[in-house]
CSV table of C-alpha atoms in Angstrom, one decimal:
chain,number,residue,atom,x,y,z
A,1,UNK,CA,13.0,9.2,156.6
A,2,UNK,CA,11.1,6.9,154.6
A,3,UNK,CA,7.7,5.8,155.2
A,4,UNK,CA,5.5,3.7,152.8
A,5,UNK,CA,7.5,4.6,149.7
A,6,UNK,CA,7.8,8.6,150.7
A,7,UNK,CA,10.3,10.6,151.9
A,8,UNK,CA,9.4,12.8,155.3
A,9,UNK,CA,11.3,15.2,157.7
A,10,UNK,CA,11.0,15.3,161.1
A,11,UNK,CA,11.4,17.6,163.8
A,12,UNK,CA,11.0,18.0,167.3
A,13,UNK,CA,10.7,20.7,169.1
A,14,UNK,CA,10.0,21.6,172.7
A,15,UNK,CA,6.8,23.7,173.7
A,16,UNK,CA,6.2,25.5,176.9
A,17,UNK,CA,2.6,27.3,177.4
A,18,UNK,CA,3.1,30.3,179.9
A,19,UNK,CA,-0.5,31.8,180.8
A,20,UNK,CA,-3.3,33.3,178.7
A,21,UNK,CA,-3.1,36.7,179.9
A,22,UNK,CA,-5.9,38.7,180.4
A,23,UNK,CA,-8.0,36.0,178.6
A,24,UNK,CA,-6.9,38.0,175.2
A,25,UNK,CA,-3.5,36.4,174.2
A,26,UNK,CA,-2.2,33.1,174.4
A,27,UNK,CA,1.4,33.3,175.3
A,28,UNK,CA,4.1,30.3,174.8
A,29,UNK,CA,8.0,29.6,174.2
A,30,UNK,CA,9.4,27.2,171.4
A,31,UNK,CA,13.2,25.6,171.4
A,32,UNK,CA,14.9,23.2,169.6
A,33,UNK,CA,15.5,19.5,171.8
A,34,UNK,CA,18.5,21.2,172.9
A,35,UNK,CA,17.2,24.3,174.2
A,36,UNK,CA,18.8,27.0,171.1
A,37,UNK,CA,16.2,29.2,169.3
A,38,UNK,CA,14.5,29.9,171.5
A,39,UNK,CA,11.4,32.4,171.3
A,40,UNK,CA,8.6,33.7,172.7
A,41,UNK,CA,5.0,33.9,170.8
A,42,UNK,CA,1.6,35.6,171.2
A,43,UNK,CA,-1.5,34.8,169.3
A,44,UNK,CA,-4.4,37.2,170.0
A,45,UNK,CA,-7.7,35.4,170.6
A,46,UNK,CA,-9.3,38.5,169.4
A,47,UNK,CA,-8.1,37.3,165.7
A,48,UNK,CA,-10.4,34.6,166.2
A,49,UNK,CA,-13.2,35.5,167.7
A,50,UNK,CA,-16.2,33.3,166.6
A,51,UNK,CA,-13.8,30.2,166.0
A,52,UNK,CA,-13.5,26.8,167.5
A,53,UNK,CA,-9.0,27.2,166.7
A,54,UNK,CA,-6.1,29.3,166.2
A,55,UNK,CA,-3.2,27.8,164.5
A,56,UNK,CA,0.3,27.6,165.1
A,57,UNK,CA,3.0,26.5,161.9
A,58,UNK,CA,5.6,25.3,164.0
A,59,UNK,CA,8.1,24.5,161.2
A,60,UNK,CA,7.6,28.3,159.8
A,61,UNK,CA,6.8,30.2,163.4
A,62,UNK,CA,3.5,32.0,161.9
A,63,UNK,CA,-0.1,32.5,163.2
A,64,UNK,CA,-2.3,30.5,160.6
A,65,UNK,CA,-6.2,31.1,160.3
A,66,UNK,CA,-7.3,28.2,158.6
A,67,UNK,CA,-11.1,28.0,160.1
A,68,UNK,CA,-13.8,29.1,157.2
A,69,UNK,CA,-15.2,33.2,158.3
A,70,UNK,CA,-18.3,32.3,157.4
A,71,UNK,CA,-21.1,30.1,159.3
A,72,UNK,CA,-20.0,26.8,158.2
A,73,UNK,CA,-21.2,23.2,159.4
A,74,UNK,CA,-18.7,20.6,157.7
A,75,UNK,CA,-15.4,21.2,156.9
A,76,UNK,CA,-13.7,19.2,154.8
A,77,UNK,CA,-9.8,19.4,156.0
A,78,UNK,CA,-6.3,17.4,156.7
A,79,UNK,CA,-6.2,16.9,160.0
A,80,UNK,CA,-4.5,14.4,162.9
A,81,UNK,CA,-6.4,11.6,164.4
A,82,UNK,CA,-5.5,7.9,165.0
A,83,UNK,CA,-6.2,6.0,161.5
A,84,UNK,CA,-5.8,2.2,160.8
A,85,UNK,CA,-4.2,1.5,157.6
A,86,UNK,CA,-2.4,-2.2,156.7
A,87,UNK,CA,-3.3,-3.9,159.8
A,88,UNK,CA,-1.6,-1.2,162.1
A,89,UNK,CA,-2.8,1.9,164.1
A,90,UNK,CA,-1.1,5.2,163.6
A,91,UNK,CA,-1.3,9.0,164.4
A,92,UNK,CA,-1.3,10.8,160.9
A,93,UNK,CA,-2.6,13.9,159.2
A,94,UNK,CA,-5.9,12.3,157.5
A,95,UNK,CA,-8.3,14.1,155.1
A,96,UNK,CA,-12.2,14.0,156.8
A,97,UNK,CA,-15.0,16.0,157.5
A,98,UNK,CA,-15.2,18.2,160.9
A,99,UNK,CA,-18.4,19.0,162.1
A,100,UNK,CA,-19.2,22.0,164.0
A,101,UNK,CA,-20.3,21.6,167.7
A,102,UNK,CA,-23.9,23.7,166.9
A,103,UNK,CA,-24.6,20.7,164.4
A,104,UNK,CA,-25.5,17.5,166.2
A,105,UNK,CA,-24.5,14.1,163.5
A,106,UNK,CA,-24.8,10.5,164.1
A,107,UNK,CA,-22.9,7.6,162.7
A,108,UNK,CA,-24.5,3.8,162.0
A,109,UNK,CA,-21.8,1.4,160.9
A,110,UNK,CA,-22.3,-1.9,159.7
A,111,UNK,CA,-25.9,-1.8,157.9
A,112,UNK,CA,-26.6,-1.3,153.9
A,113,UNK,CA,-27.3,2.9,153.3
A,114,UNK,CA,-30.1,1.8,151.8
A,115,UNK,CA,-32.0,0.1,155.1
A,116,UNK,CA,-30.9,2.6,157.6
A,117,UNK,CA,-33.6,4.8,159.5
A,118,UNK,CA,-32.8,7.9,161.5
A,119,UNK,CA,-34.2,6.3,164.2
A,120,UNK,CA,-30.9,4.0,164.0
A,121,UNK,CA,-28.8,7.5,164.6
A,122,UNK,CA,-28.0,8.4,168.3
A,123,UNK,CA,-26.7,11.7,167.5
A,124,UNK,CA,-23.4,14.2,169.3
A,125,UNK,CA,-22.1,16.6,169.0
A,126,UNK,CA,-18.7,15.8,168.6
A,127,UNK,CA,-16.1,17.2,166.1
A,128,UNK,CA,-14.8,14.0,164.9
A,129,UNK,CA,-18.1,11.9,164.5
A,130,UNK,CA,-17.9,11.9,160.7
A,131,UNK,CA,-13.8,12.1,160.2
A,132,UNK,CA,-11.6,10.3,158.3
A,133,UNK,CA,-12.8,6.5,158.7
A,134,UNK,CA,-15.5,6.5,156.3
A,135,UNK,CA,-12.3,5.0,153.3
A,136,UNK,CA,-9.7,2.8,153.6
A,137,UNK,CA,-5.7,3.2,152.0
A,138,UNK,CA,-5.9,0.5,149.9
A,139,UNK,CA,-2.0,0.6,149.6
A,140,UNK,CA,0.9,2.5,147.6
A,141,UNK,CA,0.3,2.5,144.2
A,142,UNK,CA,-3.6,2.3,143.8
A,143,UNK,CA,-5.3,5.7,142.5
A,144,UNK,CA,-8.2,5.7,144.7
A,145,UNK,CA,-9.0,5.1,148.4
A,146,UNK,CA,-11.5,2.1,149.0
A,147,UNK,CA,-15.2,3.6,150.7
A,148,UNK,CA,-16.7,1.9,153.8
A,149,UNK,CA,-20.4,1.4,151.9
A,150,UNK,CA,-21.8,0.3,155.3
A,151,UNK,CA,-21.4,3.5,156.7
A,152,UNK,CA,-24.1,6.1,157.1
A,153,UNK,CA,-23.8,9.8,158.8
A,154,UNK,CA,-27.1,12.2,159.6
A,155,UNK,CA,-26.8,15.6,160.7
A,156,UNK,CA,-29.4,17.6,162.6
A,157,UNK,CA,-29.4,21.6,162.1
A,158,UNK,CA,-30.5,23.6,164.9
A,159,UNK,CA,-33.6,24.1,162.8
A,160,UNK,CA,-34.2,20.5,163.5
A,161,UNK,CA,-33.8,20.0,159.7
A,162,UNK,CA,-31.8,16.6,159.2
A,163,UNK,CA,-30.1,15.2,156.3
A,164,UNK,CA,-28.4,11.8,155.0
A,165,UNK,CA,-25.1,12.1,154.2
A,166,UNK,CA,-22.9,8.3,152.2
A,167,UNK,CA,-19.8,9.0,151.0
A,168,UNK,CA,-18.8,7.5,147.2
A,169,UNK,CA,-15.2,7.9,146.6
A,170,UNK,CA,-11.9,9.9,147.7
A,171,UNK,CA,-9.6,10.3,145.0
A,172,UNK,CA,-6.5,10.8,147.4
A,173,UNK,CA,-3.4,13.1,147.1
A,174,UNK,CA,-4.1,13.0,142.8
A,175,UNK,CA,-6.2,15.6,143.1
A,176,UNK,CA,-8.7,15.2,146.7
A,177,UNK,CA,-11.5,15.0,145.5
A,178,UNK,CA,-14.5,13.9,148.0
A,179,UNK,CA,-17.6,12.5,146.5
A,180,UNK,CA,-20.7,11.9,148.7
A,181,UNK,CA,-24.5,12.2,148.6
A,182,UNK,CA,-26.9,14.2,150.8
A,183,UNK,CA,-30.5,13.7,150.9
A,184,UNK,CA,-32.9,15.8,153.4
A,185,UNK,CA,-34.8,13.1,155.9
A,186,UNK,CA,-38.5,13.3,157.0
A,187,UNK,CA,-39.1,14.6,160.7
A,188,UNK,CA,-38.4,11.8,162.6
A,189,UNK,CA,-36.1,12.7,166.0
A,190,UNK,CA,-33.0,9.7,166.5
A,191,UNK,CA,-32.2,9.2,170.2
A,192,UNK,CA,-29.5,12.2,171.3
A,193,UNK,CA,-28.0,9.5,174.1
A,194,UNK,CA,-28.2,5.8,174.5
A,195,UNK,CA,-29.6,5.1,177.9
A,196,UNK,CA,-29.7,1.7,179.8
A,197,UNK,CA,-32.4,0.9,182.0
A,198,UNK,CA,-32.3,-2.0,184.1
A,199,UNK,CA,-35.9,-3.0,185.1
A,200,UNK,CA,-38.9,-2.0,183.6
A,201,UNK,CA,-42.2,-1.8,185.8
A,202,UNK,CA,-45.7,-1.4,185.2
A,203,UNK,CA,-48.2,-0.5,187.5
A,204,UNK,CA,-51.0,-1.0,188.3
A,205,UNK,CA,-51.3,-4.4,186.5
């Protein structure tokens, strides 16, 4: 097939997911559409213990450990999600920045870097919150994705350290090269959840 000026294969296959036995193996059968090659797989959880995932190369039929051993709080990877490019919305592999659940980060959209506060951030903890939608594809042909300037990310450490993270450029499939700027923030706290209060009273006057 060709998409955007590339050539790409495709394949479908069929999954079935038949238990996780003994909460120490995840156990599932692959086919073809038509039901031929059919096989049976076991991935061991204790292989990745301490790790959010364990991956599966479907193409190839092997166990992958792709998550960093060490402690890590972003990682910068090509992964799916839902991505806007040329006026249309598509599921894609995307390169962005996973956050780990024990790091809490906040994104404010729409305001110059330069004038946004902490106290802007309402922070999550939420894999995805920085991700892939801090550039734009500016279209086959151009060497370098186009950054979204208005965009700001914080992250919060469980030390309650926090830091200011802007993004400056992606150099795309040339080479993938992320550029972006972190500065350590004074000890203010952002709001963890937005909450919406409908009357406000006072009392006694």
């Amino acid at each position: 097939k060709t998409f955007q000026g590339r050539t790409t294969d495709s394949a479908f296959k069929l999954i079935k997911i038949e238990k996780l036995a003994f909460d120490t193996q995840w156990v599932f059968h692959m086919a073809n559409m038509d039901g031929s090659d059919s096989s049976q797989f076991t991935i061991s959880k204790a292989a990745f213990n301490g790790k959010l995932f364990a991956y599966f190369d479907v193409m190839n039929k092997q166990v992958i450990d792709r998550e960093p051993t060490a402690p890590w709080d972003l990682y910068f990877t090509r992964y799916g999600a839902f991505y806007t490019q040329f006026g249309q919305t598509v599921f894609s592999t995307n390169t962005g920045a996973l956050s780990h659940p024990t790091l809490l980060t906040a994104r404010v959209k729409g305001t110059p870097n330069d004038s946004v506060k902490i106290t802007d951030a309402i922070f999550n903890n939420k894999i995805t919150t920085i991700g892939t939608d801090w550039k734009i594809n500016p279209g086959p042909g151009q060497p370098n994705f186009a950054i979204i300037d208005s965009n700001v990310y914080f992250a919060r450490l469980a030390n309650n350290e926090q830091f200011r993270m802007v993004f400056k450029s992606f150099d795309g499939s040339s080479n993938g090269r992320i550029r972006f700027y972190v500065s350590k923030e004074a000890d203010y706290v952002g709001l963890f959840e937005a909450k919406n209060y409908q009357t406000v009273a006072m009392y006694p006057n």
